[in-house]
PDB file of C-alpha atoms in Angstrom:
ATOM      1  CA  MET T   1      -2.577  20.941  11.368  1.00  0.00           C
ATOM      2  CA  THR T   2      -6.368  20.843  10.951  1.00  0.00           C
ATOM      3  CA  ASP T   3      -9.372  19.050  12.351  1.00  0.00           C
ATOM      4  CA  PRO T   4     -10.960  16.718   9.783  1.00  0.00           C
ATOM      5  CA  SER T   5     -13.990  15.688  11.865  1.00  0.00           C
ATOM      6  CA  ALA T   6     -17.242  15.200   9.995  1.00  0.00           C
ATOM      7  CA  ALA T   7     -19.330  16.969  12.634  1.00  0.00           C
ATOM      8  CA  ASN T   8     -18.958  18.701  15.970  1.00  0.00           C
ATOM      9  CA  PRO T   9     -19.831  16.406  18.894  1.00  0.00           C
ATOM     10  CA  PRO T  10     -22.185  17.851  21.520  1.00  0.00           C
ATOM     11  CA  LEU T  11     -20.553  19.920  24.232  1.00  0.00           C
ATOM     12  CA  ALA T  12     -21.358  17.234  26.773  1.00  0.00           C
ATOM     13  CA  ALA T  13     -18.821  15.007  25.036  1.00  0.00           C
ATOM     14  CA  PHE T  14     -16.121  17.430  26.205  1.00  0.00           C
ATOM     15  CA  PRO T  15     -16.922  18.414  29.788  1.00  0.00           C
ATOM     16  CA  ASN T  16     -13.424  19.858  30.192  1.00  0.00           C
ATOM     17  CA  LEU T  17     -13.282  21.684  26.833  1.00  0.00           C
ATOM     18  CA  ARG T  18     -12.959  25.446  27.012  1.00  0.00           C
ATOM     19  CA  ILE T  19     -12.641  27.800  24.046  1.00  0.00           C
ATOM     20  CA  ALA T  20     -11.772  31.449  24.543  1.00  0.00           C
ATOM     21  CA  ALA T  21      -9.877  34.351  23.018  1.00  0.00           C
ATOM     22  CA  LEU T  22      -6.252  34.620  24.099  1.00  0.00           C
ATOM     23  CA  GLU T  23      -5.008  37.770  25.762  1.00  0.00           C
ATOM     24  CA  GLY T  24      -1.518  38.829  26.743  1.00  0.00           C
ATOM     25  CA  ASP T  25       1.129  36.140  26.372  1.00  0.00           C
ATOM     26  CA  GLY T  26      -0.072  33.286  24.172  1.00  0.00           C
ATOM     27  CA  ASN T  27       3.234  31.420  23.994  1.00  0.00           C
ATOM     28  CA  ALA T  28       1.695  28.328  25.573  1.00  0.00           C
ATOM     29  CA  PHE T  29      -0.019  27.795  22.199  1.00  0.00           C
ATOM     30  CA  ALA T  30       3.007  28.563  20.012  1.00  0.00           C
ATOM     31  CA  ARG T  31       3.559  24.932  19.021  1.00  0.00           C
ATOM     32  CA  LEU T  32       0.075  24.909  17.492  1.00  0.00           C
ATOM     33  CA  THR T  33       0.911  27.345  14.698  1.00  0.00           C
ATOM     34  CA  TYR T  34       3.660  27.834  12.141  1.00  0.00           C
ATOM     35  CA  PRO T  35       6.986  29.352  13.252  1.00  0.00           C
ATOM     36  CA  ALA T  36       6.402  32.408  11.052  1.00  0.00           C
ATOM     37  CA  TYR T  37       3.239  33.257  13.028  1.00  0.00           C
ATOM     38  CA  ARG T  38       4.451  32.654  16.574  1.00  0.00           C
ATOM     39  CA  SER T  39       5.461  36.283  17.050  1.00  0.00           C
ATOM     40  CA  PHE T  40       1.739  37.185  16.903  1.00  0.00           C
ATOM     41  CA  LEU T  41       1.308  35.341  20.209  1.00  0.00           C
ATOM     42  CA  ALA T  42       4.015  37.130  22.194  1.00  0.00           C
ATOM     43  CA  PRO T  43       2.004  39.084  23.093  1.00  0.00           C
ATOM     44  CA  VAL T  44      -1.333  38.900  21.294  1.00  0.00           C
ATOM     45  CA  ASP T  45      -1.739  42.399  19.831  1.00  0.00           C
ATOM     46  CA  MET T  46      -4.723  44.438  18.664  1.00  0.00           C
ATOM     47  CA  GLY T  47      -4.479  43.229  15.070  1.00  0.00           C
ATOM     48  CA  THR T  48      -4.474  39.532  15.976  1.00  0.00           C
ATOM     49  CA  VAL T  49      -7.426  37.264  16.634  1.00  0.00           C
ATOM     50  CA  ALA T  50      -6.158  34.271  18.611  1.00  0.00           C
ATOM     51  CA  ILE T  51      -8.601  31.759  20.047  1.00  0.00           C
ATOM     52  CA  GLY T  52      -7.436  28.786  22.062  1.00  0.00           C
ATOM     53  CA  ALA T  53      -8.979  25.481  23.060  1.00  0.00           C
ATOM     54  CA  TRP T  54      -8.122  23.861  26.383  1.00  0.00           C
ATOM     55  CA  ILE T  55      -8.855  20.355  27.610  1.00  0.00           C
ATOM     56  CA  GLY T  56      -8.688  21.006  31.303  1.00  0.00           C
ATOM     57  CA  ASP T  57      -5.565  23.134  31.632  1.00  0.00           C
ATOM     58  CA  ILE T  58      -3.830  21.724  28.549  1.00  0.00           C
ATOM     59  CA  PRO T  59      -3.703  23.766  25.302  1.00  0.00           C
ATOM     60  CA  ALA T  60      -5.408  21.532  22.735  1.00  0.00           C
ATOM     61  CA  GLY T  61      -6.106  23.796  19.762  1.00  0.00           C
ATOM     62  CA  LEU T  62      -5.507  27.221  18.289  1.00  0.00           C
ATOM     63  CA  ILE T  63      -6.997  29.342  15.530  1.00  0.00           C
ATOM     64  CA  LEU T  64      -5.087  32.432  14.494  1.00  0.00           C
ATOM     65  CA  ALA T  65      -6.185  35.300  12.247  1.00  0.00           C
ATOM     66  CA  ARG T  66      -5.144  38.855  11.420  1.00  0.00           C
ATOM     67  CA  SER T  67      -7.276  41.927  10.832  1.00  0.00           C
ATOM     68  CA  LEU T  68      -6.490  43.576   7.495  1.00  0.00           C
ATOM     69  CA  GLU T  69      -7.954  46.532   5.619  1.00  0.00           C
ATOM     70  CA  GLU T  70      -9.941  44.234   3.340  1.00  0.00           C
ATOM     71  CA  GLY T  71     -11.187  41.964   6.138  1.00  0.00           C
ATOM     72  CA  THR T  72      -9.914  39.206   8.403  1.00  0.00           C
ATOM     73  CA  ALA T  73      -7.402  36.649   7.144  1.00  0.00           C
ATOM     74  CA  LEU T  74      -7.263  33.172   8.663  1.00  0.00           C
ATOM     75  CA  LEU T  75      -3.611  32.240   9.205  1.00  0.00           C
ATOM     76  CA  SER T  76      -3.796  28.798  10.775  1.00  0.00           C
ATOM     77  CA  VAL T  77      -6.004  26.382  12.649  1.00  0.00           C
ATOM     78  CA  SER T  78      -4.511  23.449  14.488  1.00  0.00           C
ATOM     79  CA  VAL T  79      -5.551  20.808  16.981  1.00  0.00           C
ATOM     80  CA  ALA T  80      -3.180  18.741  19.108  1.00  0.00           C
ATOM     81  CA  SER T  81      -2.817  15.206  17.775  1.00  0.00           C
ATOM     82  CA  GLY T  82      -4.678  13.545  20.635  1.00  0.00           C
ATOM     83  CA  TRP T  83      -7.810  15.625  20.017  1.00  0.00           C
ATOM     84  CA  ARG T  84      -8.171  15.570  16.253  1.00  0.00           C
ATOM     85  CA  ARG T  85     -11.325  14.141  14.665  1.00  0.00           C
ATOM     86  CA  CYS T  86     -13.256  15.266  17.722  1.00  0.00           C
ATOM     87  CA  GLY T  87     -14.772  18.499  16.411  1.00  0.00           C
ATOM     88  CA  VAL T  88     -12.385  20.861  18.172  1.00  0.00           C
ATOM     89  CA  GLY T  89     -11.330  22.443  14.885  1.00  0.00           C
ATOM     90  CA  GLY T  90     -14.951  23.144  13.986  1.00  0.00           C
ATOM     91  CA  ARG T  91     -15.539  24.808  17.352  1.00  0.00           C
ATOM     92  CA  LEU T  92     -12.513  27.016  16.811  1.00  0.00           C
ATOM     93  CA  MET T  93     -13.771  28.001  13.359  1.00  0.00           C
ATOM     94  CA  GLU T  94     -17.176  28.895  14.815  1.00  0.00           C
ATOM     95  CA  ALA T  95     -15.523  30.984  17.518  1.00  0.00           C
ATOM     96  CA  LEU T  96     -13.483  32.867  14.923  1.00  0.00           C
ATOM     97  CA  ALA T  97     -16.579  33.567  12.813  1.00  0.00           C
ATOM     98  CA  ALA T  98     -18.285  34.996  15.901  1.00  0.00           C
ATOM     99  CA  GLU T  99     -15.367  37.407  16.390  1.00  0.00           C
ATOM    100  CA  VAL T 100     -15.610  38.835  12.868  1.00  0.00           C
ATOM    101  CA  PRO T 101     -17.908  41.871  12.583  1.00  0.00           C
ATOM    102  CA  ALA T 102     -21.116  41.293  10.628  1.00  0.00           C
ATOM    103  CA  GLY T 103     -20.641  41.810   6.908  1.00  0.00           C
ATOM    104  CA  GLU T 104     -16.850  41.685   7.064  1.00  0.00           C
ATOM    105  CA  ARG T 105     -14.986  39.307   4.788  1.00  0.00           C
ATOM    106  CA  LEU T 106     -13.233  36.320   6.338  1.00  0.00           C
ATOM    107  CA  THR T 107     -10.746  34.706   3.991  1.00  0.00           C
ATOM    108  CA  ALA T 108      -8.044  32.045   3.902  1.00  0.00           C
ATOM    109  CA  THR T 109      -5.193  31.462   1.476  1.00  0.00           C
ATOM    110  CA  TYR T 110      -3.208  28.252   1.327  1.00  0.00           C
ATOM    111  CA  SER T 111      -0.763  26.313  -0.792  1.00  0.00           C
ATOM    112  CA  SER T 112      -1.519  23.194  -2.790  1.00  0.00           C
ATOM    113  CA  ARG T 113       1.528  21.738  -1.039  1.00  0.00           C
ATOM    114  CA  LEU T 114      -0.007  22.170   2.421  1.00  0.00           C
ATOM    115  CA  PRO T 115       0.588  18.800   4.150  1.00  0.00           C
ATOM    116  CA  ALA T 116      -2.916  18.769   5.649  1.00  0.00           C
ATOM    117  CA  ARG T 117      -4.621  20.254   2.596  1.00  0.00           C
ATOM    118  CA  ALA T 118      -7.443  17.705   2.334  1.00  0.00           C
ATOM    119  CA  ALA T 119      -8.302  18.055   6.019  1.00  0.00           C
ATOM    120  CA  PHE T 120      -8.191  21.851   5.839  1.00  0.00           C
ATOM    121  CA  GLU T 121     -10.421  21.999   2.760  1.00  0.00           C
ATOM    122  CA  GLY T 122     -12.858  19.587   4.385  1.00  0.00           C
ATOM    123  CA  LEU T 123     -13.030  21.748   7.488  1.00  0.00           C
ATOM    124  CA  LEU T 124     -13.758  24.850   5.409  1.00  0.00           C
ATOM    125  CA  ARG T 125     -16.537  23.049   3.506  1.00  0.00           C
ATOM    126  CA  ARG T 126     -18.212  21.886   6.688  1.00  0.00           C
ATOM    127  CA  GLN T 127     -18.136  25.422   8.022  1.00  0.00           C
ATOM    128  CA  GLY T 128     -19.932  26.740   4.944  1.00  0.00           C
ATOM    129  CA  TRP T 129     -17.028  28.488   3.246  1.00  0.00           C
ATOM    130  CA  GLY T 130     -16.975  28.986  -0.517  1.00  0.00           C
ATOM    131  CA  GLU T 131     -15.084  27.048  -3.162  1.00  0.00           C
ATOM    132  CA  PRO T 132     -11.280  27.452  -3.479  1.00  0.00           C
ATOM    133  CA  VAL T 133     -10.244  29.907  -6.200  1.00  0.00           C
ATOM    134  CA  LEU T 134      -6.786  29.675  -7.759  1.00  0.00           C
ATOM    135  CA  GLN T 135      -4.889  32.941  -7.200  1.00  0.00           C
ATOM    136  CA  SER T 136      -1.347  32.301  -8.381  1.00  0.00           C
ATOM    137  CA  MET T 137       1.167  29.594  -9.263  1.00  0.00           C
ATOM    138  CA  ARG T 138       4.875  28.927  -8.986  1.00  0.00           C
ATOM    139  CA  ALA T 139       6.699  26.319 -11.017  1.00  0.00           C
ATOM    140  CA  ALA T 140      10.264  25.163 -11.597  1.00  0.00           C
ATOM    141  CA  GLY T 141      12.090  22.616 -13.712  1.00  0.00           C
ATOM    142  CA  THR T 142      14.957  22.062 -16.134  1.00  0.00           C
ATOM    143  CA  PRO T 143      15.468  22.993 -19.797  1.00  0.00           C
ATOM    144  CA  ARG T 144      16.006  19.292 -20.516  1.00  0.00           C
ATOM    145  CA  ALA T 145      12.413  18.453 -19.571  1.00  0.00           C
ATOM    146  CA  VAL T 146      11.048  21.287 -21.724  1.00  0.00           C
ATOM    147  CA  LEU T 147      13.102  20.319 -24.773  1.00  0.00           C
ATOM    148  CA  GLU T 148      12.219  16.632 -24.423  1.00  0.00           C
ATOM    149  CA  TRP T 149       8.543  17.553 -24.256  1.00  0.00           C
ATOM    150  CA  ALA T 150       8.914  19.776 -27.329  1.00  0.00           C
ATOM    151  CA  GLU T 151      10.609  16.975 -29.266  1.00  0.00           C
ATOM    152  CA  ALA T 152       7.767  14.610 -28.444  1.00  0.00           C
ATOM    153  CA  HIS T 153       5.116  17.219 -29.295  1.00  0.00           C
ATOM    154  CA  SER T 154       6.779  19.015 -32.171  1.00  0.00           C
ATOM    155  CA  PRO T 155       3.497  19.468 -34.113  1.00  0.00           C
ATOM    156  CA  ALA T 156       2.416  21.909 -31.387  1.00  0.00           C
ATOM    157  CA  LEU T 157       5.280  24.155 -32.486  1.00  0.00           C
ATOM    158  CA  ARG T 158       5.254  23.433 -36.230  1.00  0.00           C
ATOM    159  CA  VAL T 159       1.723  24.753 -36.664  1.00  0.00           C
ATOM    160  CA  LEU T 160       2.861  28.263 -35.752  1.00  0.00           C
ATOM    161  CA  ARG T 161       3.500  29.309 -39.331  1.00  0.00           C
ATOM    162  CA  GLY T 162       3.872  33.034 -39.839  1.00  0.00           C
ATOM    163  CA  TYR T 163       5.365  33.572 -36.379  1.00  0.00           C
ATOM    164  CA  GLY T 164       8.949  34.635 -35.768  1.00  0.00           C
ATOM    165  CA  LEU T 165      11.080  35.406 -32.719  1.00  0.00           C
ATOM    166  CA  VAL T 166      13.332  38.427 -32.255  1.00  0.00           C
ATOM    167  CA  LEU T 167      15.326  39.455 -29.206  1.00  0.00           C
ATOM    168  CA  TRP T 168      13.638  42.281 -27.315  1.00  0.00           C
ATOM    169  CA  ARG T 169      16.825  44.336 -27.452  1.00  0.00           C
ATOM    170  CA  ASP T 170      16.417  44.406 -31.256  1.00  0.00           C
ATOM    171  CA  ALA T 171      12.890  45.839 -31.152  1.00  0.00           C
ATOM    172  CA  THR T 172      12.369  48.531 -33.770  1.00  0.00           C
ATOM    173  CA  PRO T 173      10.507  51.830 -33.271  1.00  0.00           C
ATOM    174  CA  ASP T 174       7.577  50.233 -35.122  1.00  0.00           C
ATOM    175  CA  ASP T 175       7.647  47.278 -32.693  1.00  0.00           C
ATOM    176  CA  ARG T 176       7.578  49.601 -29.688  1.00  0.00           C
ATOM    177  CA  ALA T 177       4.769  51.654 -31.168  1.00  0.00           C
ATOM    178  CA  GLU T 178       2.739  48.479 -31.763  1.00  0.00           C
ATOM    179  CA  VAL T 179       3.328  47.379 -28.154  1.00  0.00           C
ATOM    180  CA  GLU T 180       1.994  50.712 -26.914  1.00  0.00           C
ATOM    181  CA  ARG T 181      -1.006  50.394 -29.227  1.00  0.00           C
ATOM    182  CA  LEU T 182      -1.806  46.866 -28.010  1.00  0.00           C
ATOM    183  CA  ILE T 183      -1.724  47.972 -24.378  1.00  0.00           C
ATOM    184  CA  ALA T 184      -3.761  51.127 -25.027  1.00  0.00           C
ATOM    185  CA  ALA T 185      -6.380  49.065 -26.873  1.00  0.00           C
ATOM    186  CA  GLY T 186      -6.596  46.515 -24.050  1.00  0.00           C
ATOM    187  CA  ALA T 187      -5.393  43.683 -26.293  1.00  0.00           C
ATOM    188  CA  ILE T 188      -2.651  43.006 -23.699  1.00  0.00           C
ATOM    189  CA  ASP T 189      -2.978  43.925 -20.030  1.00  0.00           C
ATOM    190  CA  ALA T 190      -0.951  46.952 -18.932  1.00  0.00           C
ATOM    191  CA  ASP T 191       0.415  44.890 -16.016  1.00  0.00           C
ATOM    192  CA  PHE T 192       2.525  43.067 -18.621  1.00  0.00           C
ATOM    193  CA  SER T 193       4.022  46.171 -20.207  1.00  0.00           C
ATOM    194  CA  PRO T 194       7.552  45.275 -21.368  1.00  0.00           C
ATOM    195  CA  PHE T 195       8.616  48.861 -20.745  1.00  0.00           C
ATOM    196  CA  ALA T 196       7.565  48.613 -17.093  1.00  0.00           C
ATOM    197  CA  MET T 197       9.212  45.193 -16.737  1.00  0.00           C
ATOM    198  CA  ALA T 198      12.459  46.462 -18.228  1.00  0.00           C
ATOM    199  CA  ALA T 199      12.464  49.277 -15.667  1.00  0.00           C
ATOM    200  CA  GLN T 200      11.722  46.969 -12.731  1.00  0.00           C
ATOM    201  CA  PHE T 201      14.489  44.401 -13.173  1.00  0.00           C
ATOM    202  CA  GLU T 202      17.548  43.676 -15.227  1.00  0.00           C
ATOM    203  CA  HIS T 203      16.419  41.173 -17.824  1.00  0.00           C
ATOM    204  CA  TRP T 204      18.665  38.701 -19.627  1.00  0.00           C
ATOM    205  CA  SER T 205      19.086  40.573 -22.886  1.00  0.00           C
ATOM    206  CA  ASP T 206      20.404  37.486 -24.703  1.00  0.00           C
ATOM    207  CA  ASN T 207      17.272  35.538 -23.820  1.00  0.00           C
ATOM    208  CA  SER T 208      14.306  37.934 -23.636  1.00  0.00           C
ATOM    209  CA  TRP T 209      12.113  37.763 -26.712  1.00  0.00           C
ATOM    210  CA  MET T 210       9.259  39.226 -28.657  1.00  0.00           C
ATOM    211  CA  VAL T 211       7.143  37.296 -31.117  1.00  0.00           C
ATOM    212  CA  ARG T 212       5.917  38.699 -34.418  1.00  0.00           C
ATOM    213  CA  ARG T 213       3.030  37.448 -36.526  1.00  0.00           C
ATOM    214  CA  ASP T 214       3.371  38.287 -40.196  1.00  0.00           C
ATOM    215  CA  GLY T 215       5.984  40.861 -39.214  1.00  0.00           C
ATOM    216  CA  VAL T 216       3.905  42.595 -36.504  1.00  0.00           C
ATOM    217  CA  VAL T 217       4.722  42.180 -32.801  1.00  0.00           C
ATOM    218  CA  VAL T 218       2.018  40.278 -30.889  1.00  0.00           C
ATOM    219  CA  GLY T 219       3.764  39.337 -27.631  1.00  0.00           C
ATOM    220  CA  TRP T 220       6.927  39.125 -25.558  1.00  0.00           C
ATOM    221  CA  MET T 221       8.645  37.114 -22.837  1.00  0.00           C
ATOM    222  CA  PHE T 222      11.234  38.468 -20.400  1.00  0.00           C
ATOM    223  CA  ALA T 223      13.768  36.336 -18.531  1.00  0.00           C
ATOM    224  CA  ARG T 224      16.240  37.203 -15.789  1.00  0.00           C
ATOM    225  CA  LEU T 225      19.474  35.310 -15.232  1.00  0.00           C
ATOM    226  CA  GLU T 226      20.178  34.513 -11.603  1.00  0.00           C
ATOM    227  CA  PRO T 227      23.751  33.195 -11.326  1.00  0.00           C
ATOM    228  CA  PRO T 228      24.999  30.630 -11.509  1.00  0.00           C
ATOM    229  CA  ASP T 229      22.349  28.700 -13.443  1.00  0.00           C
ATOM    230  CA  THR T 230      18.770  29.802 -12.783  1.00  0.00           C
ATOM    231  CA  VAL T 231      16.456  31.534 -15.251  1.00  0.00           C
ATOM    232  CA  TRP T 232      13.512  33.458 -13.801  1.00  0.00           C
ATOM    233  CA  TYR T 233      10.522  34.428 -15.918  1.00  0.00           C
ATOM    234  CA  HIS T 234       9.221  37.809 -14.853  1.00  0.00           C
ATOM    235  CA  GLY T 235       6.595  38.417 -17.471  1.00  0.00           C
ATOM    236  CA  ALA T 236       5.148  37.121 -20.697  1.00  0.00           C
ATOM    237  CA  ALA T 237       2.137  38.185 -22.704  1.00  0.00           C
ATOM    238  CA  VAL T 238       0.539  37.767 -26.111  1.00  0.00           C
ATOM    239  CA  ARG T 239      -2.434  39.373 -27.795  1.00  0.00           C
ATOM    240  CA  ARG T 240      -5.629  38.044 -26.213  1.00  0.00           C
ATOM    241  CA  ASP T 241      -7.196  36.840 -29.443  1.00  0.00           C
ATOM    242  CA  ILE T 242      -4.292  34.447 -30.157  1.00  0.00           C
ATOM    243  CA  GLU T 243      -3.498  33.236 -26.622  1.00  0.00           C
ATOM    244  CA  HIS T 244      -4.938  29.818 -27.472  1.00  0.00           C
ATOM    245  CA  ILE T 245      -2.780  29.298 -30.571  1.00  0.00           C
ATOM    246  CA  GLY T 246       0.583  28.863 -28.876  1.00  0.00           C
ATOM    247  CA  PRO T 247       2.981  31.813 -29.335  1.00  0.00           C
ATOM    248  CA  LEU T 248       3.743  31.730 -25.601  1.00  0.00           C
ATOM    249  CA  LEU T 249       4.850  28.130 -26.000  1.00  0.00           C
ATOM    250  CA  LEU T 250       7.024  29.121 -28.944  1.00  0.00           C
ATOM    251  CA  MET T 251       8.858  31.724 -26.841  1.00  0.00           C
ATOM    252  CA  PHE T 252       9.073  29.412 -23.836  1.00  0.00           C
ATOM    253  CA  HIS T 253      10.690  26.740 -25.999  1.00  0.00           C
ATOM    254  CA  ARG T 254      13.219  29.189 -27.436  1.00  0.00           C
ATOM    255  CA  VAL T 255      14.212  30.492 -24.011  1.00  0.00           C
ATOM    256  CA  HIS T 256      15.037  26.939 -22.964  1.00  0.00           C
ATOM    257  CA  GLN T 257      17.046  26.239 -26.067  1.00  0.00           C
ATOM    258  CA  VAL T 258      19.251  29.200 -25.154  1.00  0.00           C
ATOM    259  CA  ALA T 259      19.347  28.242 -21.467  1.00  0.00           C
ATOM    260  CA  ALA T 260      20.406  24.685 -22.328  1.00  0.00           C
ATOM    261  CA  GLU T 261      23.161  26.008 -24.602  1.00  0.00           C
ATOM    262  CA  ARG T 262      24.461  28.612 -22.148  1.00  0.00           C
ATOM    263  CA  LEU T 263      23.773  27.075 -18.736  1.00  0.00           C
ATOM    264  CA  GLY T 264      23.364  23.365 -19.441  1.00  0.00           C
ATOM    265  CA  PRO T 265      20.269  21.188 -19.898  1.00  0.00           C
ATOM    266  CA  ASP T 266      20.011  20.479 -16.171  1.00  0.00           C
ATOM    267  CA  SER T 267      20.103  24.110 -15.085  1.00  0.00           C
ATOM    268  CA  THR T 268      17.003  25.547 -13.396  1.00  0.00           C
ATOM    269  CA  TRP T 269      14.094  27.686 -14.536  1.00  0.00           C
ATOM    270  CA  ARG T 270      11.470  29.259 -12.317  1.00  0.00           C
ATOM    271  CA  ILE T 271       8.293  31.121 -13.083  1.00  0.00           C
ATOM    272  CA  ASP T 272       5.763  32.896 -10.872  1.00  0.00           C
ATOM    273  CA  SER T 273       2.393  33.919 -12.228  1.00  0.00           C
ATOM    274  CA  PHE T 274       1.169  37.470 -12.017  1.00  0.00           C
ATOM    275  CA  PRO T 275      -1.882  38.057  -9.776  1.00  0.00           C
ATOM    276  CA  ARG T 276      -5.321  38.176 -11.397  1.00  0.00           C
ATOM    277  CA  THR T 277      -4.148  36.775 -14.728  1.00  0.00           C
ATOM    278  CA  PRO T 278      -6.459  33.902 -15.762  1.00  0.00           C
ATOM    279  CA  ALA T 279      -4.750  33.396 -19.128  1.00  0.00           C
ATOM    280  CA  MET T 280      -1.319  33.019 -17.542  1.00  0.00           C
ATOM    281  CA  LEU T 281      -2.665  30.617 -14.921  1.00  0.00           C
ATOM    282  CA  ALA T 282      -4.357  28.572 -17.639  1.00  0.00           C
ATOM    283  CA  PHE T 283      -1.114  28.433 -19.634  1.00  0.00           C
ATOM    284  CA  MET T 284       0.869  27.338 -16.578  1.00  0.00           C
ATOM    285  CA  ARG T 285      -1.637  24.629 -15.696  1.00  0.00           C
ATOM    286  CA  ARG T 286      -2.102  23.377 -19.242  1.00  0.00           C
ATOM    287  CA  ARG T 287       1.493  23.545 -20.469  1.00  0.00           C
ATOM    288  CA  ILE T 288       4.120  24.400 -17.882  1.00  0.00           C
ATOM    289  CA  ALA T 289       2.897  21.977 -15.220  1.00  0.00           C
ATOM    290  CA  THR T 290       3.380  19.199 -17.794  1.00  0.00           C
ATOM    291  CA  PHE T 291       7.167  19.447 -17.672  1.00  0.00           C
ATOM    292  CA  ALA T 292       7.732  21.145 -14.302  1.00  0.00           C
ATOM    293  CA  SER T 293       9.402  19.237 -11.478  1.00  0.00           C
ATOM    294  CA  PHE T 294       7.877  21.600  -8.881  1.00  0.00           C
ATOM    295  CA  VAL T 295       4.432  23.210  -8.882  1.00  0.00           C
ATOM    296  CA  ASP T 296       2.868  25.235  -6.082  1.00  0.00           C
ATOM    297  CA  GLU T 297      -0.638  26.675  -6.424  1.00  0.00           C
ATOM    298  CA  LEU T 298      -1.995  29.341  -4.079  1.00  0.00           C
ATOM    299  CA  TYR T 299      -5.731  29.166  -3.382  1.00  0.00           C
ATOM    300  CA  ARG T 300      -8.118  31.567  -1.718  1.00  0.00           C
ATOM    301  CA  VAL T 301     -11.386  30.709   0.013  1.00  0.00           C
ATOM    302  CA  ASP T 302     -13.904  33.224   1.376  1.00  0.00           C
ATOM    303  CA  ARG T 303     -16.509  32.712   4.046  1.00  0.00           C
ATOM    304  CA  PRO T 304     -19.818  34.271   3.000  1.00  0.00           C
ATOM    305  CA  PRO T 305     -20.598  37.289   5.215  1.00  0.00           C
ATOM    306  CA  GLY T 306     -23.087  36.473   7.895  1.00  0.00           C
TER     307      GLY T 306
END
């Protein structure tokens, strides 16, 4: 979908190349963007920045962006197959940058599973954009893979002496008071409040846990059962000063023991990270990606204002 050329050839190399903003009906360029974005071309509205490239009268490229409160978001850039590696993508990127008001942020988000990821990242680099920053992750797999990993790496779990697991539904008043204290003190982010999570979705009460250290609650993990055989993780947190020790892994392992018993070892688990949570992203990359059969990372890149 992107132009991986190393440099933009001089204009003379393309005597019939024309680049201009689209107005009115842009359906002639619809094949040059993703189906989900084609409605922005019919017609091109006030919130859309659509710039086309023509070779003669033939649509040869398209860059599409949307104006948002926080700036302009690049949605897609694509060049027809016969004109790739010719600098057309770079010209489209330059035209988009010229449309963005001075000082306004221009940003792009994309998946690690983007088929043309390497070409897209190369295009951004050549246009002077910043480095990709990981925003969020999704992962999926089976309890079997988790339990096999745990069996092969059992020392990682055995070292957690002094830790114990209790179902969240069995939390005592002292446990709940300690949770509130941890959040108030900033030891665990308020976004991971188990009280808020319990109010937002119906968790699997037989498989949502808290972890205690020397009898005092230090973290929790909530799961939701999606029939017939999928477990979703909607939130997990531990005290910041012990994130590196492994209590999250202890809870994750226990959830999969229960899932394997109740749903079968080849049932499915899925987990989505929370936004702006470096510790959770680090845990998913370091641990969960090891035994996941599916991983999708969402990256963000900003163009420096200019």
